[in-house]
Coordinates of C-alpha atoms in Angstrom, one line a residue:
X1 CA 0.1 0.0 0.0
X2 CA 2.8 2.4 0.9
X3 CA 4.8 1.3 -2.1
X4 CA 2.2 1.8 -4.5
X5 CA 1.5 5.5 -3.5
X6 CA 5.2 6.4 -3.5
X7 CA 5.4 5.1 -7.1
X8 CA 2.3 7.1 -8.2
X9 CA 3.9 10.3 -6.9
X10 CA 7.0 9.9 -8.7
X11 CA 5.1 9.5 -11.8
X12 CA 3.5 12.7 -11.4
X13 CA 6.7 14.7 -10.9
X14 CA 8.2 13.2 -14.0
X15 CA 5.3 14.5 -16.2
X16 CA 5.4 17.8 -14.6
X17 CA 9.1 18.2 -15.6
X18 CA 8.5 17.1 -19.3
X19 CA 5.7 19.8 -19.7
X20 CA 8.1 22.3 -18.4
X21 CA 11.1 21.6 -20.3
X22 CA 8.7 21.3 -23.8
X23 CA 7.2 24.9 -23.2
X24 CA 10.9 26.6 -23.1
X25 CA 12.3 25.0 -26.1
X26 CA 14.1 27.7 -28.4
X27 CA 13.0 28.7 -31.7
X28 CA 14.9 28.4 -34.9
X29 CA 15.5 31.7 -36.8
X30 CA 13.9 32.6 -39.8
X31 CA 15.8 31.7 -43.0
X32 CA 16.1 35.1 -44.7
X33 CA 18.8 34.0 -47.2
X34 CA 16.5 31.0 -48.4
X35 CA 13.6 33.3 -48.6
X36 CA 15.6 35.8 -51.0
X37 CA 17.2 32.9 -53.1
X38 CA 13.5 31.3 -53.5
X39 CA 12.4 34.9 -54.6
X40 CA 15.4 36.2 -56.2
X41 CA 13.6 36.8 -59.5
X42 CA 10.7 38.7 -57.8
X43 CA 13.1 40.9 -56.1
X44 CA 15.0 41.4 -59.4
X45 CA 11.7 42.6 -61.1
X46 CA 10.8 45.2 -58.2
X47 CA 14.3 46.7 -58.4
X48 CA 14.1 46.9 -62.0
X49 CA 10.7 48.6 -61.8
X50 CA 11.9 51.2 -58.9
X51 CA 15.2 52.0 -61.2
X52 CA 13.0 52.7 -64.3
X53 CA 10.5 54.7 -62.3
X54 CA 13.4 57.1 -61.2
X55 CA 14.6 57.6 -64.6
X56 CA 11.5 59.3 -65.7
X57 CA 9.4 62.2 -64.5
X58 CA 6.6 64.5 -65.5
X59 CA 6.2 68.2 -66.0
X60 CA 2.9 70.0 -65.9
X61 CA 1.8 73.3 -67.4
X62 CA 2.3 75.3 -64.4
X63 CA 6.0 74.3 -63.5
X64 CA 9.6 74.3 -64.7
X65 CA 11.8 71.3 -63.5
X66 CA 15.5 71.9 -63.1
X67 CA 17.7 68.4 -63.2
X68 CA 20.6 68.6 -60.9
X69 CA 23.5 66.1 -60.5
X70 CA 25.7 66.5 -57.4
X71 CA 24.3 69.7 -56.7
X72 CA 25.0 71.2 -60.2
X73 CA 22.1 72.1 -62.6
X74 CA 22.4 69.7 -65.7
X75 CA 19.2 70.6 -67.7
X76 CA 15.8 72.3 -67.5
X77 CA 12.5 70.9 -68.5
X78 CA 10.0 73.5 -69.7
X79 CA 7.6 71.4 -71.9
X80 CA 4.8 69.7 -70.2
X81 CA 5.0 65.8 -70.4
X82 CA 7.0 62.9 -69.7
X83 CA 11.0 63.4 -69.4
X84 CA 14.0 61.2 -68.7
X85 CA 16.8 61.5 -66.3
X86 CA 19.4 59.2 -64.8
X87 CA 18.6 57.5 -61.5
X88 CA 21.1 59.5 -59.6
X89 CA 19.7 62.8 -60.8
X90 CA 17.9 65.3 -58.4
X91 CA 14.8 67.4 -59.4
X92 CA 13.8 71.0 -58.2
X93 CA 10.5 72.3 -59.2
X94 CA 9.4 75.7 -59.8
X95 CA 6.1 77.2 -60.3
X96 CA 6.1 79.3 -63.7
X97 CA 2.8 81.1 -62.8
X98 CA 2.6 84.7 -62.6
X99 CA 3.1 86.1 -59.1
X100 CA 2.1 89.5 -57.3
X101 CA 4.1 91.2 -55.1
X102 CA 2.4 93.9 -52.7
X103 CA 5.1 95.5 -50.8
X104 CA 4.2 98.2 -47.9
X105 CA 3.8 102.0 -49.0
X106 CA 7.1 104.0 -49.3
X107 CA 7.9 107.4 -49.2
X108 CA 9.3 109.1 -52.5
X109 CA 10.5 112.7 -53.4
X110 CA 9.7 114.5 -56.5
X111 CA 11.9 116.6 -58.4
X112 CA 10.3 119.6 -56.8
X113 CA 11.1 118.3 -53.5
X114 CA 7.6 117.3 -52.5
X115 CA 7.2 114.2 -50.4
X116 CA 4.7 111.2 -51.9
X117 CA 3.4 108.2 -50.1
X118 CA 3.1 105.4 -52.9
X119 CA 1.6 102.0 -52.5
X120 CA 2.6 99.8 -55.6
X121 CA 2.7 96.4 -56.8
X122 CA 4.9 94.3 -59.0
X123 CA 3.9 91.3 -61.3
X124 CA 6.8 88.9 -62.0
X125 CA 7.5 85.1 -62.9
X126 CA 10.5 82.8 -63.3
X127 CA 12.1 83.2 -66.7
X128 CA 15.4 81.1 -66.2
X129 CA 15.1 78.5 -63.4
X130 CA 19.1 77.8 -63.4
X131 CA 19.9 81.3 -62.7
X132 CA 17.1 81.7 -60.4
X133 CA 18.2 78.7 -58.4
X134 CA 21.8 79.7 -58.3
X135 CA 21.2 83.4 -57.5
X136 CA 17.9 83.7 -55.5
X137 CA 16.5 79.9 -54.5
X138 CA 13.0 80.8 -53.5
X139 CA 10.1 83.3 -54.0
X140 CA 10.5 85.1 -50.9
X141 CA 14.1 86.1 -51.5
X142 CA 13.0 86.9 -55.1
X143 CA 10.4 89.4 -53.6
X144 CA 13.2 91.3 -51.9
X145 CA 15.4 91.2 -55.0
X146 CA 12.7 92.4 -57.1
X147 CA 11.4 95.1 -54.5
X148 CA 15.2 96.6 -54.4
X149 CA 15.5 97.0 -58.0
X150 CA 11.7 98.4 -58.6
X151 CA 11.5 100.8 -55.9
X152 CA 15.3 102.0 -56.7
X153 CA 14.0 102.8 -60.1
X154 CA 10.7 104.3 -58.9
X155 CA 12.8 106.7 -56.7
X156 CA 15.0 107.8 -60.0
X157 CA 11.9 108.1 -62.1
X158 CA 10.2 110.4 -59.3
X159 CA 12.9 112.3 -58.9
X160 CA 13.0 113.3 -62.7
X161 CA 9.1 114.4 -62.4
X162 CA 7.4 117.4 -60.7
X163 CA 4.3 116.7 -58.5
X164 CA 2.1 118.4 -60.9
X165 CA 3.3 116.0 -63.7
X166 CA 1.7 113.2 -61.8
X167 CA -1.4 114.6 -60.3
X168 CA -2.1 117.5 -62.7
X169 CA -6.0 118.4 -63.3
X170 CA -5.4 118.0 -66.9
X171 CA -5.3 114.2 -67.8
X172 CA -3.1 114.8 -71.0
X173 CA -0.4 116.5 -68.8
X174 CA 0.1 113.4 -66.3
X175 CA 3.2 111.3 -67.0
X176 CA 2.7 108.4 -64.7
X177 CA 1.8 105.8 -67.3
X178 CA 4.7 106.4 -69.6
X179 CA 7.1 106.8 -66.5
X180 CA 5.9 103.1 -65.1
X181 CA 6.3 102.1 -68.6
X182 CA 9.9 102.8 -68.7
X183 CA 10.2 101.6 -65.1
X184 CA 8.9 98.1 -65.9
X185 CA 11.3 98.0 -68.9
X186 CA 14.6 98.8 -66.8
X187 CA 13.4 96.8 -63.9
X188 CA 12.8 93.8 -66.0
X189 CA 15.9 93.9 -68.0
X190 CA 17.9 94.0 -64.8
X191 CA 16.0 91.2 -62.9
X192 CA 16.2 89.1 -66.0
X193 CA 20.0 89.5 -66.2
X194 CA 21.0 89.4 -62.5
X195 CA 18.2 86.8 -61.0
X196 CA 16.4 85.0 -63.9
X197 CA 13.3 86.8 -63.3
X198 CA 11.0 88.2 -65.6
X199 CA 9.1 91.5 -64.4
X200 CA 6.1 91.6 -66.3
X201 CA 4.5 94.9 -64.8
X202 CA 4.9 97.7 -62.1
X203 CA 2.2 99.9 -61.4
X204 CA 0.8 102.3 -58.8
X205 CA -2.2 101.4 -56.9
X206 CA -2.4 104.3 -54.6
X207 CA -0.7 107.8 -54.4
X208 CA -1.0 110.1 -51.3
X209 CA 0.5 113.1 -49.8
X210 CA 1.8 113.5 -46.7
X211 CA -0.5 115.6 -44.3
X212 CA 1.7 118.6 -44.2
X213 CA 1.9 119.2 -48.0
X214 CA -1.9 118.3 -48.6
X215 CA -3.0 121.7 -47.8
X216 CA -0.5 123.4 -50.0
X217 CA -0.9 121.3 -52.8
X218 CA -4.7 121.6 -52.5
X219 CA -4.4 125.4 -52.7
X220 CA -2.3 125.4 -55.6
X221 CA -5.0 123.3 -57.3
X222 CA -7.6 125.3 -56.4
X223 CA -5.7 128.3 -57.5
X224 CA -5.1 126.6 -60.9
X225 CA -8.8 125.9 -61.2
X226 CA -9.6 129.3 -60.3
X227 CA -7.1 130.7 -63.1
X228 CA -9.1 128.5 -65.7
X229 CA -12.3 129.6 -64.5
X230 CA -11.3 133.2 -64.9
X231 CA -9.9 132.5 -68.4
X232 CA -13.2 130.8 -69.4
X233 CA -15.4 133.8 -68.0
X234 CA -12.9 136.0 -69.8
X235 CA -13.5 134.4 -73.1
X236 CA -17.1 134.1 -72.4
X237 CA -17.5 138.1 -72.1
X238 CA -15.5 138.7 -75.0
X239 CA -17.6 136.4 -77.1
X240 CA -20.5 138.2 -75.6
X241 CA -19.3 141.7 -76.4
X242 CA -18.6 140.5 -80.1
X243 CA -22.2 139.1 -80.4
X244 CA -23.7 142.3 -78.9
X245 CA -21.7 144.2 -81.2
X246 CA -22.8 142.2 -84.2
X247 CA -26.4 142.7 -83.1
X248 CA -26.3 146.3 -82.7
X249 CA -24.6 146.4 -86.0
X250 CA -27.3 144.3 -87.9
X251 CA -30.0 146.2 -85.8
X252 CA -28.7 149.7 -87.2
X253 CA -28.6 148.4 -90.9
X254 CA -32.3 147.3 -90.4
X255 CA -33.6 150.5 -88.9
X256 CA -31.5 152.4 -91.6
X257 CA -33.3 150.3 -94.5
X258 CA -36.4 150.7 -92.9
X259 CA -36.1 154.4 -92.4
X260 CA -34.8 154.8 -96.1
X261 CA -37.9 152.7 -97.2
X262 CA -40.1 154.7 -95.1
X263 CA -39.1 158.0 -96.5
X264 CA -39.2 156.9 -100.1
X265 CA -42.6 155.9 -99.3
X266 CA -43.6 159.0 -97.9
X267 CA -42.0 160.6 -100.5
X268 CA -44.5 159.0 -102.8
X269 CA -47.4 159.6 -100.8
X270 CA -46.7 163.4 -100.5
X271 CA -46.1 163.4 -104.3
X272 CA -49.2 161.8 -104.9
X273 CA -51.2 164.0 -102.5
X274 CA -49.7 167.1 -104.0
X275 CA -51.0 165.7 -107.6
X276 CA -54.3 165.2 -106.2
X277 CA -54.4 168.8 -104.5
X278 CA -53.3 170.1 -107.7
X279 CA -56.0 168.5 -109.8
X280 CA -58.5 169.6 -107.0
X281 CA -57.1 173.2 -107.2
X282 CA -57.2 173.2 -111.1
X283 CA -60.9 172.1 -110.9
X284 CA -62.2 174.1 -107.8
X285 CA -59.9 176.8 -106.3
X286 CA -62.3 177.9 -103.6
X287 CA -62.8 174.3 -102.3
X288 CA -59.0 173.5 -102.5
X289 CA -58.4 177.0 -100.8
X290 CA -60.8 175.9 -98.0
X291 CA -59.6 172.4 -97.6
X292 CA -56.0 173.6 -97.0
X293 CA -57.3 176.4 -94.8
X294 CA -59.3 173.9 -92.6
X295 CA -56.0 171.4 -92.5
X296 CA -54.2 174.4 -91.1
X297 CA -56.5 174.9 -88.5
X298 CA -56.6 171.5 -87.5
X299 CA -53.0 171.4 -87.0
X300 CA -52.6 174.5 -85.1
X301 CA -55.8 175.0 -83.1
X302 CA -56.8 172.9 -80.2
X303 CA -58.9 173.1 -76.9
X304 CA -55.9 175.3 -75.0
X305 CA -55.6 177.4 -78.0
X306 CA -56.5 181.1 -77.6
X307 CA -56.4 183.1 -80.8
X308 CA -57.0 187.1 -81.2
X309 CA -58.3 187.9 -84.9
X310 CA -58.9 191.3 -86.7
X311 CA -62.5 191.8 -87.7
X312 CA -61.5 191.1 -91.3
X313 CA -59.4 188.0 -90.8
X314 CA -60.0 185.5 -93.2
X315 CA -59.8 182.9 -90.3
X316 CA -62.4 184.6 -88.5
X317 CA -64.8 184.8 -91.5
X318 CA -64.4 181.0 -92.1
X319 CA -65.0 180.3 -88.3
X320 CA -68.2 182.8 -88.3
X321 CA -69.5 182.4 -91.7
X322 CA -68.1 178.8 -93.0
X323 CA -66.5 180.2 -96.3

């Protein structure tokens, strides 16, 4: 009885030791060399695809691509599409689209020593990627270079013009457009040669006067306007005098012609009346004499006239006797 129990206990202990040793057996490492050998063709194909993929690149319509080899520019791709390069070449992409640089306003001095606050803007784009990369490198630095060139040119242009040539009330006297066209040309040629940048346009958004100069400039502009108004008024008065003189001359001519015609008509009437009187006199002298006498009385006598006549006066006889 006792020996049987001891034997049973010994078997249990052996079973426990066997399980423990089975759980902690070391694992064999993965055979990578065998895996590569078994899939060598697959890896060669993948490496070839990657190599070919690195030998081609695409260029879009809005880009320049500069190919560099060990940091040195090799070629520039400007045409959109698929292009070739060696696997060890590197690519630098540039945006070829138009850029707008809007610097803060600056103060300038005109030829007649007047200060101006000018707010301008510059349109530019990359024209030569190789020169751009070697001299500038990025858009922020390019803005600073273009700013220096354009504003120094603007200062030189303004120094050759008086204030009135820039803000004259007469549009045909303003020189701003021609000045900015020259500035764009000079700025563009220098920026292209030095930095590979094409300056498309330089324009002024706003032109202001410092507060201390505004009143004097406005007073001068008002004086100029008043001078023009006085000139217009003087020209109007001169024209009015000329018109009135012409009207008076025409009036005198019309009146003179009318008077001449009236006198001629009156003369013809008097002649006709004399003729009629002559005929009447030759036919009845007494009637003619009486008519002429009555006509004379009509012209000389009225209600306020007092006449003293002799008793043998013909006038008295006509008034009292009717003949």
